[in-house]
Coordinates of C-alpha atoms and ligand atoms in Angstrom, one line a residue:
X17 CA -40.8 3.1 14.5
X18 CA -38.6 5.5 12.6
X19 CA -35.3 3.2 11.3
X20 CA -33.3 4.1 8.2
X21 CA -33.1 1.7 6.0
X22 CA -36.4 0.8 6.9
X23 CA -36.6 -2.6 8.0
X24 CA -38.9 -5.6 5.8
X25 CA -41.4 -5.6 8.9
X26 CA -42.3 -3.5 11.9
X27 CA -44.5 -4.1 14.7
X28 CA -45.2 -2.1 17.7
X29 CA -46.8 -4.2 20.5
X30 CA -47.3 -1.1 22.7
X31 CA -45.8 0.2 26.1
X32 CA -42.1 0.8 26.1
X33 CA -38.7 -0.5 27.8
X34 CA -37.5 2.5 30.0
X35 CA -33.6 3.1 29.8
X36 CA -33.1 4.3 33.6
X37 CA -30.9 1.0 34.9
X38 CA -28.4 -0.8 33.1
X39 CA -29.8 -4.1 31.4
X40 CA -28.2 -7.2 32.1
X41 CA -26.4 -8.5 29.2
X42 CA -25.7 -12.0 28.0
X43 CA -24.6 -13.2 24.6
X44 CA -24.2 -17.1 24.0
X45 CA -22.8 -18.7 21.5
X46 CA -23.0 -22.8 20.2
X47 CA -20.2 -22.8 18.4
X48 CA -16.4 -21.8 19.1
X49 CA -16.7 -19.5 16.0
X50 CA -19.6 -17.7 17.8
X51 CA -18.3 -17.3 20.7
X52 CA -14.9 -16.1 18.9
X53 CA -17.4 -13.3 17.0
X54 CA -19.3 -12.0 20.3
X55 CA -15.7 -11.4 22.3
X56 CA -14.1 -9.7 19.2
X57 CA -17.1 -7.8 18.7
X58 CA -19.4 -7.1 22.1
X59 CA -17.2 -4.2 22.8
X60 CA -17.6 -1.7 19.4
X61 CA -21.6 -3.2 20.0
X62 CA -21.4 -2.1 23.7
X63 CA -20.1 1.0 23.1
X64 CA -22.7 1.9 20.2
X65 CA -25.7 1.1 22.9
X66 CA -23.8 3.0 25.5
X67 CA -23.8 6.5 22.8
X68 CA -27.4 6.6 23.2
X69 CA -27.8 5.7 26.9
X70 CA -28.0 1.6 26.9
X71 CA -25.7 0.7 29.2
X72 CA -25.6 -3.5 29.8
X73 CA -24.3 -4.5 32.4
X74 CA -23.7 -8.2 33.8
X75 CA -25.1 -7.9 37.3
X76 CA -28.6 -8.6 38.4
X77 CA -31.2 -6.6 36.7
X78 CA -34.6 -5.9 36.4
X79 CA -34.3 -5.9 32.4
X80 CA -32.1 -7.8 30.0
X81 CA -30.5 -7.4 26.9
X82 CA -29.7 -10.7 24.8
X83 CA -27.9 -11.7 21.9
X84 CA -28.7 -15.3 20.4
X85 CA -27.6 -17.5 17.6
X86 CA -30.4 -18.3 15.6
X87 CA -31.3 -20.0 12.2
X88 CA -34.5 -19.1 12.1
X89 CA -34.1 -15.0 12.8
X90 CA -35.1 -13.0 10.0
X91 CA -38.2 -13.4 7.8
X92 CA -39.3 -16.5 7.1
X93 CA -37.4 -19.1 5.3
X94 CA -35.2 -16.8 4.6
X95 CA -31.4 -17.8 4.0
X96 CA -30.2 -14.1 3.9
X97 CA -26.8 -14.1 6.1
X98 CA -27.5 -10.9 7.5
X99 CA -30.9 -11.3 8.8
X100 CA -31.9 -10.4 11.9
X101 CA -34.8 -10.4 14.0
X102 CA -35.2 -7.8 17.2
X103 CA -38.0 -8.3 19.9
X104 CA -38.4 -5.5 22.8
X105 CA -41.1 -5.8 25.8
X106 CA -41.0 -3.6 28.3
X107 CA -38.7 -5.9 30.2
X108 CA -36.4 -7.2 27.7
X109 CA -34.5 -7.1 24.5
X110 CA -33.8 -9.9 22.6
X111 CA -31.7 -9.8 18.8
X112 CA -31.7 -13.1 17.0
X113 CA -29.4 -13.7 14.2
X114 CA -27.9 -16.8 12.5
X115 CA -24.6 -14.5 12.1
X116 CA -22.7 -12.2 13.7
X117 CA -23.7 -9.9 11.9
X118 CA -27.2 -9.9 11.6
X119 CA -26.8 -9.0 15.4
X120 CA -25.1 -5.9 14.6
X121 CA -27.6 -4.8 12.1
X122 CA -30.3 -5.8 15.3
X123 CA -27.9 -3.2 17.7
X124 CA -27.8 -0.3 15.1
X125 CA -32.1 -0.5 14.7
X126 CA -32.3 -0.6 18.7
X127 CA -29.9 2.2 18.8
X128 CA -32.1 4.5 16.2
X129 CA -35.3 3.3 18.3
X130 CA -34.1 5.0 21.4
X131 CA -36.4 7.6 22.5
X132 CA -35.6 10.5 24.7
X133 CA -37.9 12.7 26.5
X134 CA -36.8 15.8 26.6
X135 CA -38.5 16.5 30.2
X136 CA -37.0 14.2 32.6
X137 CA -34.5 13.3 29.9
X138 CA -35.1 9.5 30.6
X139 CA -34.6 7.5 27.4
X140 CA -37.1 4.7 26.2
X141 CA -37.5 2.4 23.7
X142 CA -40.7 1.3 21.9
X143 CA -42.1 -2.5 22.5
X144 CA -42.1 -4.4 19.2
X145 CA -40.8 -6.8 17.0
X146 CA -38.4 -5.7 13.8
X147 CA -37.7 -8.4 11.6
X148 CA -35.4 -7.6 8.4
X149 CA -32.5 -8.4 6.3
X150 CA -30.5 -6.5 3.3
X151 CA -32.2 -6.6 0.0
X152 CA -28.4 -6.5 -1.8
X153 CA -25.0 -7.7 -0.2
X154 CA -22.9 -5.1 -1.4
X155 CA -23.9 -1.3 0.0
X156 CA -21.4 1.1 -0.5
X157 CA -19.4 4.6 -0.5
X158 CA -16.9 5.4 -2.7
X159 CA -15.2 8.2 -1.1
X160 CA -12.3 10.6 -3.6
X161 CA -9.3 11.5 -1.3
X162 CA -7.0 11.9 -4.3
X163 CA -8.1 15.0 -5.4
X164 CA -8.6 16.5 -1.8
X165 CA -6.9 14.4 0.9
X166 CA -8.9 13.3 4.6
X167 CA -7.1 12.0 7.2
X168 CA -7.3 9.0 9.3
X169 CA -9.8 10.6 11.9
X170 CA -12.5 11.8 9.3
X171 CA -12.2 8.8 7.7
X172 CA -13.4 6.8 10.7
X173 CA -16.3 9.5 11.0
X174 CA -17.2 8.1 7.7
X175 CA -17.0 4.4 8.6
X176 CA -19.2 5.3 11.6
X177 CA -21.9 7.2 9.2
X178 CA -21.9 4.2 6.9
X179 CA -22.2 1.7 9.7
X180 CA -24.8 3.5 11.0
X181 CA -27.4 3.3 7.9
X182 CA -25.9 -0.8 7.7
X183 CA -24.0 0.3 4.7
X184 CA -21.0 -2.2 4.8
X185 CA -18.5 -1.7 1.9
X186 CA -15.6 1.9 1.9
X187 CA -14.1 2.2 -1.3
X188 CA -11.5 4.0 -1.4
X189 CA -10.5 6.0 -4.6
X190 CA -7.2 6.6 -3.3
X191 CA -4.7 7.4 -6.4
X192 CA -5.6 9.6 -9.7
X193 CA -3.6 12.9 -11.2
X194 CA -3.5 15.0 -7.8
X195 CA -2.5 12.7 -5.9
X196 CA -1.2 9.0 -4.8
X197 CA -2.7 8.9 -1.1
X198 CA -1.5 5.6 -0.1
X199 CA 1.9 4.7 1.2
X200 CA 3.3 2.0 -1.6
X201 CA 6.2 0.3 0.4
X202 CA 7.9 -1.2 -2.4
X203 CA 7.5 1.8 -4.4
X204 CA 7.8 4.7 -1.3
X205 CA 8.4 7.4 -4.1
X206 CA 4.6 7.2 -4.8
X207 CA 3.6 9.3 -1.6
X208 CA 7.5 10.8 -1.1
X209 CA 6.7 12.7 -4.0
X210 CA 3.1 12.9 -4.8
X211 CA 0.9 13.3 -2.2
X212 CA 1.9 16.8 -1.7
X213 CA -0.8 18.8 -2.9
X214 CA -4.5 18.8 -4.1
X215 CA -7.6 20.2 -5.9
X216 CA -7.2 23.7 -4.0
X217 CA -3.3 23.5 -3.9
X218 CA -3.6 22.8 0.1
X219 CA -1.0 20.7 1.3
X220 CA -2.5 17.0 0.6
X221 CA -1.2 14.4 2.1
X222 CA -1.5 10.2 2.6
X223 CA -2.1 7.1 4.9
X224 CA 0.5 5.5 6.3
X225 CA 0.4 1.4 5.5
X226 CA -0.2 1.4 9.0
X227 CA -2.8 4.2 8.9
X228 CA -4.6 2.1 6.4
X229 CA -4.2 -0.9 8.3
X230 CA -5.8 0.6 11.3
X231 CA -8.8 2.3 9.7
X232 CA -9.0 -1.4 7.9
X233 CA -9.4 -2.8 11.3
X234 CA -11.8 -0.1 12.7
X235 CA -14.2 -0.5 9.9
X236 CA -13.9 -4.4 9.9
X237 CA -15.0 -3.7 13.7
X238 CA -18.1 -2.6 12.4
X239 CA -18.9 -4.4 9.4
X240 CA -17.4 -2.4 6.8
X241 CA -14.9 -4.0 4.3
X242 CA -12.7 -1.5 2.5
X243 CA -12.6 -1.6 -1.1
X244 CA -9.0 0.5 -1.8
X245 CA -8.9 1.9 -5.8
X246 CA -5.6 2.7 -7.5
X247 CA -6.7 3.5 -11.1
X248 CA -5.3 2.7 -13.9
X249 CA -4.5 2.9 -17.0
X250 CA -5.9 6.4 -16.5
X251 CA -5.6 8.8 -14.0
X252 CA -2.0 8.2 -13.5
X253 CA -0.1 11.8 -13.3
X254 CA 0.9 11.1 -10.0
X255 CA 2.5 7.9 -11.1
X256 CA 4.2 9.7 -14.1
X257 CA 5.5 12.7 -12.0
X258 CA 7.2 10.2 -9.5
X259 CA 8.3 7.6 -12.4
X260 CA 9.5 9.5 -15.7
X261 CA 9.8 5.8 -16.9
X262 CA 6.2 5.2 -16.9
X263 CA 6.2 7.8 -19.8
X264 CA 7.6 7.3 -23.7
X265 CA 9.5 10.3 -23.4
X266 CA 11.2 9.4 -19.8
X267 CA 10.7 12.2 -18.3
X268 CA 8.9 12.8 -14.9
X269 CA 5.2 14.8 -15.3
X270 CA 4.7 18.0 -13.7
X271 CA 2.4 18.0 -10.3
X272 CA -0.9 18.6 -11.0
X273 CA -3.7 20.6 -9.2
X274 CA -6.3 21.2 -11.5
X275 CA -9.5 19.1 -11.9
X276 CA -9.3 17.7 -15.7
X277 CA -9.7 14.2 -16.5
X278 CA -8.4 12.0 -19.2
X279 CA -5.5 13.4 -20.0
X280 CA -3.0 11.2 -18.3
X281 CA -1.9 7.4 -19.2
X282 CA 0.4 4.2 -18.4
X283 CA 2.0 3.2 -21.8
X284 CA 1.4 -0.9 -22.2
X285 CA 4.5 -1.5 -24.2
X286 CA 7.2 0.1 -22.0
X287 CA 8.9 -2.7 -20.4
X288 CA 8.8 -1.3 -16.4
X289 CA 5.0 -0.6 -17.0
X290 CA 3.9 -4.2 -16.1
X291 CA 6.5 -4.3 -12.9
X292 CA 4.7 -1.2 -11.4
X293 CA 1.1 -2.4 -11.6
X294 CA 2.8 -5.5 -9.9
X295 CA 4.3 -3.7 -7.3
X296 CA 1.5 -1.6 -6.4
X297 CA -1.0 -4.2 -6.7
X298 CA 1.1 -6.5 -5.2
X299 CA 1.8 -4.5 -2.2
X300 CA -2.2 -3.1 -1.9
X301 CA -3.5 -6.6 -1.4
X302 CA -0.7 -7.3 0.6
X303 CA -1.9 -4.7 3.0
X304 CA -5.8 -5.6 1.8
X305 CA -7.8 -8.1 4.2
X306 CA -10.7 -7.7 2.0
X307 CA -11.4 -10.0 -0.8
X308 CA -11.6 -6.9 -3.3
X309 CA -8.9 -4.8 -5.1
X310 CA -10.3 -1.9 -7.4
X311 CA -8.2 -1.1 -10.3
X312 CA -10.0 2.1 -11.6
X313 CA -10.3 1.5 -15.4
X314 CA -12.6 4.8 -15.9
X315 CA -11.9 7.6 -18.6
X316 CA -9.3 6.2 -20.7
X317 CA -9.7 8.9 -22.8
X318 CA -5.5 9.1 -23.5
X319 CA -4.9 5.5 -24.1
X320 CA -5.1 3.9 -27.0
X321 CA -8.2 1.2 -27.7
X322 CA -6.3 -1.9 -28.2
X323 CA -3.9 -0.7 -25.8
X324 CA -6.7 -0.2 -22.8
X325 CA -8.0 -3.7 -23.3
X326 CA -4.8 -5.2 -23.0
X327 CA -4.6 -3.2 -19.6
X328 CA -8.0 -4.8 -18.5
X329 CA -6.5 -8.2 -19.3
X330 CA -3.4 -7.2 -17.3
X331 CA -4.9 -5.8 -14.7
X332 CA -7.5 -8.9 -14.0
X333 CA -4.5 -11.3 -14.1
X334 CA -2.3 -9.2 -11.8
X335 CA -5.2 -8.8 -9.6
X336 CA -6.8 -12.9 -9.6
X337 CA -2.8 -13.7 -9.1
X338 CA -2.5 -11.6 -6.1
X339 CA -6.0 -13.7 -4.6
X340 CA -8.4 -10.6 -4.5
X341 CA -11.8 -10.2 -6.7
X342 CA -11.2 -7.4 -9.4
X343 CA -13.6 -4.5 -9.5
X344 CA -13.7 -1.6 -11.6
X345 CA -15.5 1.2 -13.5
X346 CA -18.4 0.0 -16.2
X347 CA -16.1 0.9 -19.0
X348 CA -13.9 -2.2 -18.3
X349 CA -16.9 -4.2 -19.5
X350 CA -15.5 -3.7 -23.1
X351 CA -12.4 -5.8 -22.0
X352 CA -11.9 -9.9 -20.8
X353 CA -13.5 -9.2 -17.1
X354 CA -13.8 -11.9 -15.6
X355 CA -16.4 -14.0 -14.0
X356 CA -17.1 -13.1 -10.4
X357 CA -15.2 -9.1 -11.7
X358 CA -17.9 -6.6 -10.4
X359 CA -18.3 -3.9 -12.5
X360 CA -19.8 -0.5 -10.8
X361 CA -22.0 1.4 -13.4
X362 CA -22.0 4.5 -13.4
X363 CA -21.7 6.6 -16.6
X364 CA -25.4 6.8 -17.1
X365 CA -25.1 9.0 -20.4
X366 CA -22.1 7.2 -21.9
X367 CA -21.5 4.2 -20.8
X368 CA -21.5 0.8 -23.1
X369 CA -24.5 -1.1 -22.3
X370 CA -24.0 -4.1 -24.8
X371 CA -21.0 -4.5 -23.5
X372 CA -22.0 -4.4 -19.8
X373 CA -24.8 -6.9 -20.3
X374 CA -22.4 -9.1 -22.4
X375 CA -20.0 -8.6 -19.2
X376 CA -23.0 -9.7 -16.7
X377 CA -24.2 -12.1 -18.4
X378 CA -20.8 -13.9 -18.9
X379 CA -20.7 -13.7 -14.8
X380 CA -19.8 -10.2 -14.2
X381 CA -21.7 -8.8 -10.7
X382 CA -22.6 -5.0 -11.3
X383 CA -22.6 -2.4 -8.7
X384 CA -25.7 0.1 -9.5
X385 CA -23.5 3.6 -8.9
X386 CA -25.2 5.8 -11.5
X387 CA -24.1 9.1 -11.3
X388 CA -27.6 10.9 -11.6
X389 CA -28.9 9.1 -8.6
X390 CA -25.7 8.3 -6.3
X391 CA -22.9 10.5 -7.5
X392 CA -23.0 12.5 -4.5
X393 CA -20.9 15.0 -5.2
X394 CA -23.4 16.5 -7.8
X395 CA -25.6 19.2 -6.7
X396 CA -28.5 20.1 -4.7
X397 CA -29.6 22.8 -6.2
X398 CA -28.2 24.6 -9.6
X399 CA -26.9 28.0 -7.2
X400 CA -25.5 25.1 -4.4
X401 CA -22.1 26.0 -3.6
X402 CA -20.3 23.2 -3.3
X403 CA -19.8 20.0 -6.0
X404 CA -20.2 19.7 -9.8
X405 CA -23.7 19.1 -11.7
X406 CA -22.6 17.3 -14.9
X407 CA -24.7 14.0 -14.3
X408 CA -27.5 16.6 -13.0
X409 CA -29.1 18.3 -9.9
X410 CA -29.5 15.9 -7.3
X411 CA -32.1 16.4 -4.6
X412 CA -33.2 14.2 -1.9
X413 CA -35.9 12.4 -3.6
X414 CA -33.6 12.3 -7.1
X415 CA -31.4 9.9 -4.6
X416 CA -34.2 7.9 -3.1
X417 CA -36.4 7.1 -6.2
X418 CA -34.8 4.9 -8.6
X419 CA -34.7 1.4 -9.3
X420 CA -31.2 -0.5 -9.5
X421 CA -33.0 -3.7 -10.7
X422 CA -34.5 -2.1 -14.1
X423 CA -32.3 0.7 -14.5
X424 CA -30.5 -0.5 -17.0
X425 CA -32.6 -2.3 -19.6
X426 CA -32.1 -5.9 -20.6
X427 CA -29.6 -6.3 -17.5
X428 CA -30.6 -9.7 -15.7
X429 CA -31.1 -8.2 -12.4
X430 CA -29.6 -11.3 -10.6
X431 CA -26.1 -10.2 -11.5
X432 CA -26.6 -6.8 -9.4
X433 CA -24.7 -6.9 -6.7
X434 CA -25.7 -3.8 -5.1
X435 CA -25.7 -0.1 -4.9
X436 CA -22.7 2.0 -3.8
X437 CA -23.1 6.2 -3.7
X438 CA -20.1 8.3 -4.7
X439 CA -18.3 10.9 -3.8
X440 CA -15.7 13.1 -5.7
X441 CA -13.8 15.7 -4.1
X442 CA -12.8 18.4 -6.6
X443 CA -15.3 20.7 -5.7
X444 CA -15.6 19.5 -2.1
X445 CA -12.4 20.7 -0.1
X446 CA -13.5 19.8 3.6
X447 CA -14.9 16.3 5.0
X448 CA -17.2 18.9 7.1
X449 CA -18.5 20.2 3.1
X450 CA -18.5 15.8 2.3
X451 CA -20.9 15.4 4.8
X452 CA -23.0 18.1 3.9
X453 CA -23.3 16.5 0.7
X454 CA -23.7 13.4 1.8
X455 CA -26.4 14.3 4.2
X456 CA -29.4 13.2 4.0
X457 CA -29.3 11.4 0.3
X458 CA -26.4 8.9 1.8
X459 CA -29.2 7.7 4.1
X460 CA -31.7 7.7 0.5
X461 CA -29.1 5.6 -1.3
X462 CA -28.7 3.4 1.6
X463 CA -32.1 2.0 1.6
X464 CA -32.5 1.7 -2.0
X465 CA -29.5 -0.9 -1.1
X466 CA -31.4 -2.3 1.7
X467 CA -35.1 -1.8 1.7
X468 CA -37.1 -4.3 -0.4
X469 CA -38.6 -1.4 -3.1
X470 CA -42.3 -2.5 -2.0
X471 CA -41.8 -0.9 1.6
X472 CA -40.1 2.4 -0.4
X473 CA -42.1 5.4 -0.1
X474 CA -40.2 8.8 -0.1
X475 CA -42.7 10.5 2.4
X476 CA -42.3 8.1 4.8
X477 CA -38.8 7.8 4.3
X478 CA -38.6 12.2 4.7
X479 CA -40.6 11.8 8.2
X480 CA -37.9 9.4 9.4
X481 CA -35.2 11.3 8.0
X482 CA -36.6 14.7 10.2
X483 CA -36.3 12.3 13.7
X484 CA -32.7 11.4 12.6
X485 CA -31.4 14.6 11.9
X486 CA -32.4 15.8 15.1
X487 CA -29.4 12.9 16.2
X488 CA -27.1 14.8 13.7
X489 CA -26.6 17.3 16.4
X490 CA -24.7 14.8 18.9
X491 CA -22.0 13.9 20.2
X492 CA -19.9 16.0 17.2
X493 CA -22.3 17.3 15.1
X494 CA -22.2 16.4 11.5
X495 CA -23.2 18.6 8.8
X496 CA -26.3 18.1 6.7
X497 CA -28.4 20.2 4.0
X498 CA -31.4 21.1 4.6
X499 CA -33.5 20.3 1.9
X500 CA -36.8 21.6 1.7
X501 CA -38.5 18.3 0.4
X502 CA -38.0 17.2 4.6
X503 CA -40.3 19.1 6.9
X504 CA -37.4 19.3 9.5
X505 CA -38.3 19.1 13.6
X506 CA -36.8 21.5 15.6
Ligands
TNX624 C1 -16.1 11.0 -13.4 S1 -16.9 8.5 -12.0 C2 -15.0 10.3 -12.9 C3 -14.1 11.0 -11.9 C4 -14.6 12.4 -11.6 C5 -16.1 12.4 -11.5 C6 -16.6 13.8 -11.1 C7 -15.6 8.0 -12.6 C8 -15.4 6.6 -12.7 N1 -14.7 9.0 -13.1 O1 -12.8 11.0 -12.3 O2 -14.0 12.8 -10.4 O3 -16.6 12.1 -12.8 O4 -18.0 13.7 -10.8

């Protein structure tokens, strides 16, 4: 059975359930809460089965397809909330979750089971039993559309990649010096007057609040919470070009389309400093139904020590006071995070692990996003021609074999709270050129987050890689690279 993330077990029983009839569908629920979770969510479920020729229907049929409530789904004794357990005979299918959505995760492994013959064309599905759950809670994408805009459409094309490998968390990095690529509206200034360019000097551009609002609701449809970044303290130049009083001197900052970092800062001491992070923050969680606001913290590399702590300290209240979790970048560790602030690791090279430890062991959740392992928009190969390759070439298995529990030495690895991949867009213009560099080491980094590292193996993982990318083709293609470490199927 070829599933990405691969699942904690897998058992073919033999024969296979033949997809020529609708099944006949029936979801039940015990509770009102259940039954509220099936009607909100059968139809995005129906409409995933129905993509790869599952159609349930609710007449008489031969064969059924069932969705139950059920504590004891998943593997044994396990209290995982996204467990799941799928059974298939050749008459039935049967997903068993205690949650709503444990049976999701049970729908997207039937959906990559689905076999067709390229003869008669008749799709299949092998008999077994899969019984799994998520080694970490949090499995993410960061995605950069400051320095090169996507628009509303490509970002649901991500939400549905990320849905598809059970990854279940977008962040968003959605301000820094290009750009501020989210409408503000008690600040409207932001996007009015920077969000019009980018990286390449192409036109940029922004999300509506309602924009966001509707993506938020799309990827909530299929699990995915969105994680929105405005950075701070650095990062700001498209703060200072709309605000000349965020700066000393007053005056507004030229646009900028380059792809430095560091250069740009807030100033802690000017008196409308504090009323802006308000605002923004204020208005982002106001538009957030997440329980996360990401306030950036990385590279302050133009603000002044004690200054930059005081931001974390300002930043944590700002953010606790408007009721969301902070997260941010693993330099904030060096500041008073928190406990219950995650804190995404990343700068592999640099990065302060004494602090970071301190942070984690005072009750700080990590992220494991280190940049020679998940920053995806390093590398393939040294001549690729897209991305940068300052944390290092990344091939396929670079992405797949690594260990966020003992990465970091001396980390307790109870306070990881899971893996996220990122992806920066200064040398990646299109979302066609982000997928090629997400694809395939997305769907590496995604089972690091989910597959218990006992059932890891990168060979088995590159055989079910080549039967996936065969699915890359349809209904849009997406776009892939194709490494040579994957013996590919035509
Ligand atoms: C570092 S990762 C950054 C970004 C760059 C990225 C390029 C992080 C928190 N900061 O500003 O886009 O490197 O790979």
């Amino acid at each position: 059975m070829s599933i990405i993330p691969r699942p904690q077990s897998v058992q073919l029983t033999g024969g296979e359930l033949l997809l020529d009839e609708p099944l006949w569908f029936s979801a039940t629920g015990s509770t009102e809460g259940q039954r509220e979770a099936i009607a909100h969510h059968s139809a995005v479920m129906e409409s995933v089965l129905e993509s790869v020729g599952i159609t349930p229907g609710t007449g008489d049929a031969a064969r059924t397809l069932t969705f139950d409530f059920d504590e004891d789904a998943g593997p044994q004794g396990s209290a995982n909330p996204e467990r799941y357990t799928l059974r298939i005979t050749s008459e039935s299918v049967r997903i068993l979750a205690p949650e709503i959505a444990g049976l999701w995760y049970g729908v997207l492994s039937l959906v990559q089971l689905v076999h067709r013959e390229p003869a008669d064309g008749v799709a299949s599905v092998p008999c077994g039993v899969v019984i799994d759950e998520p080694r970490y809670p949090w499995r993410g994408l960061s995605l950069d559309v400051a320095r090169h805009f996507v628009g509303p459409a490509d970002l649901r094309r991500a939400v549905d990649l990320l849905a598809r490998y059970k990854m279940n968390r977008l962040h968003l990095h959605l301000t820094d010096d290009q750009g501020w690529r989210l409408e503000s509206p008690s600040r409207p200034e932001l996007t009015a007057l920077s969000s019009g360019s980018d990286c390449s000097g192409g036109p940029g551009g922004y999300l509506t609040a309602d924009e966001f609002r509707d993506l938020q609701a799309y990827a909530a449809d299929r699990f995915v919470t969105l994680v929105p970044e405005i950075d701070v303290p650095g990062h700001v130049n498209a703060a200072t070009h709309a605000y000349g009083e965020l700066r000393r001197d007053g005056m507004a900052t030229e646009a900028y389309t380059g792809t430095e970092v560091g250069f740009s800062t807030l100033e802690i001491d000017l008196p409308t400093t504090e009323p802006f992070l308000r605002d923004v923050f204020g208005d982002l969680a106001a538009l957030t139904d997440g329980p996360y606001l990401h306030y950036g913290g990385d590279e302050p590399l133009a603000t002044d020590r004690a200054d930059y702590l005081r931001f974390i300290e300002l930043c944590e209240r700002i953010v606790r006071g408007s009721g969301k979790t902070p997260v941010a970048w693993n330099e904030a560790a060096a500041g008073a995070v928190g406990a219950g602030t995650l804190l995404q690791y990343w700068d592999t090279r640099r990065a302060d692990l004494v602090a970071l430890r301190r942070a984690a062991d005072a009750g700080a959740r990590i992220i494991m996003s280190p940049g020679a392992h998940t920053y995806l928009d390093m590398k393939y190969t040294a001549d690729f021609p897209l991305g940068q390759d300052w944390a290092g070439l990344i091939e396929l298995r670079d992405s797949y074999e690594w260990e966020p529990a003992t990465l970091v030495e001396g980390l307790e690895p109870a306070s990881i709270e899971g893996v996220e991949a990122a992806i920066w867009t200064e040398f990646i213009p299109t979302y066609t050129d982000v997928e090629t560099m997400l694809l395939p080491r997305l769907t590496a980094v995604a089972e690091v987050a989910w597959t218990d590292p006992a059932r890891k193996d990168f060979g088995n993982y590159c055989g079910r890689v080549a039967v996936e990318a065969a699915r890359w083709w349809r209904p849009e293609a997406i776009s892939y690279y194709p490494t040579p470490q994957v013996e590919w199927v035509e």
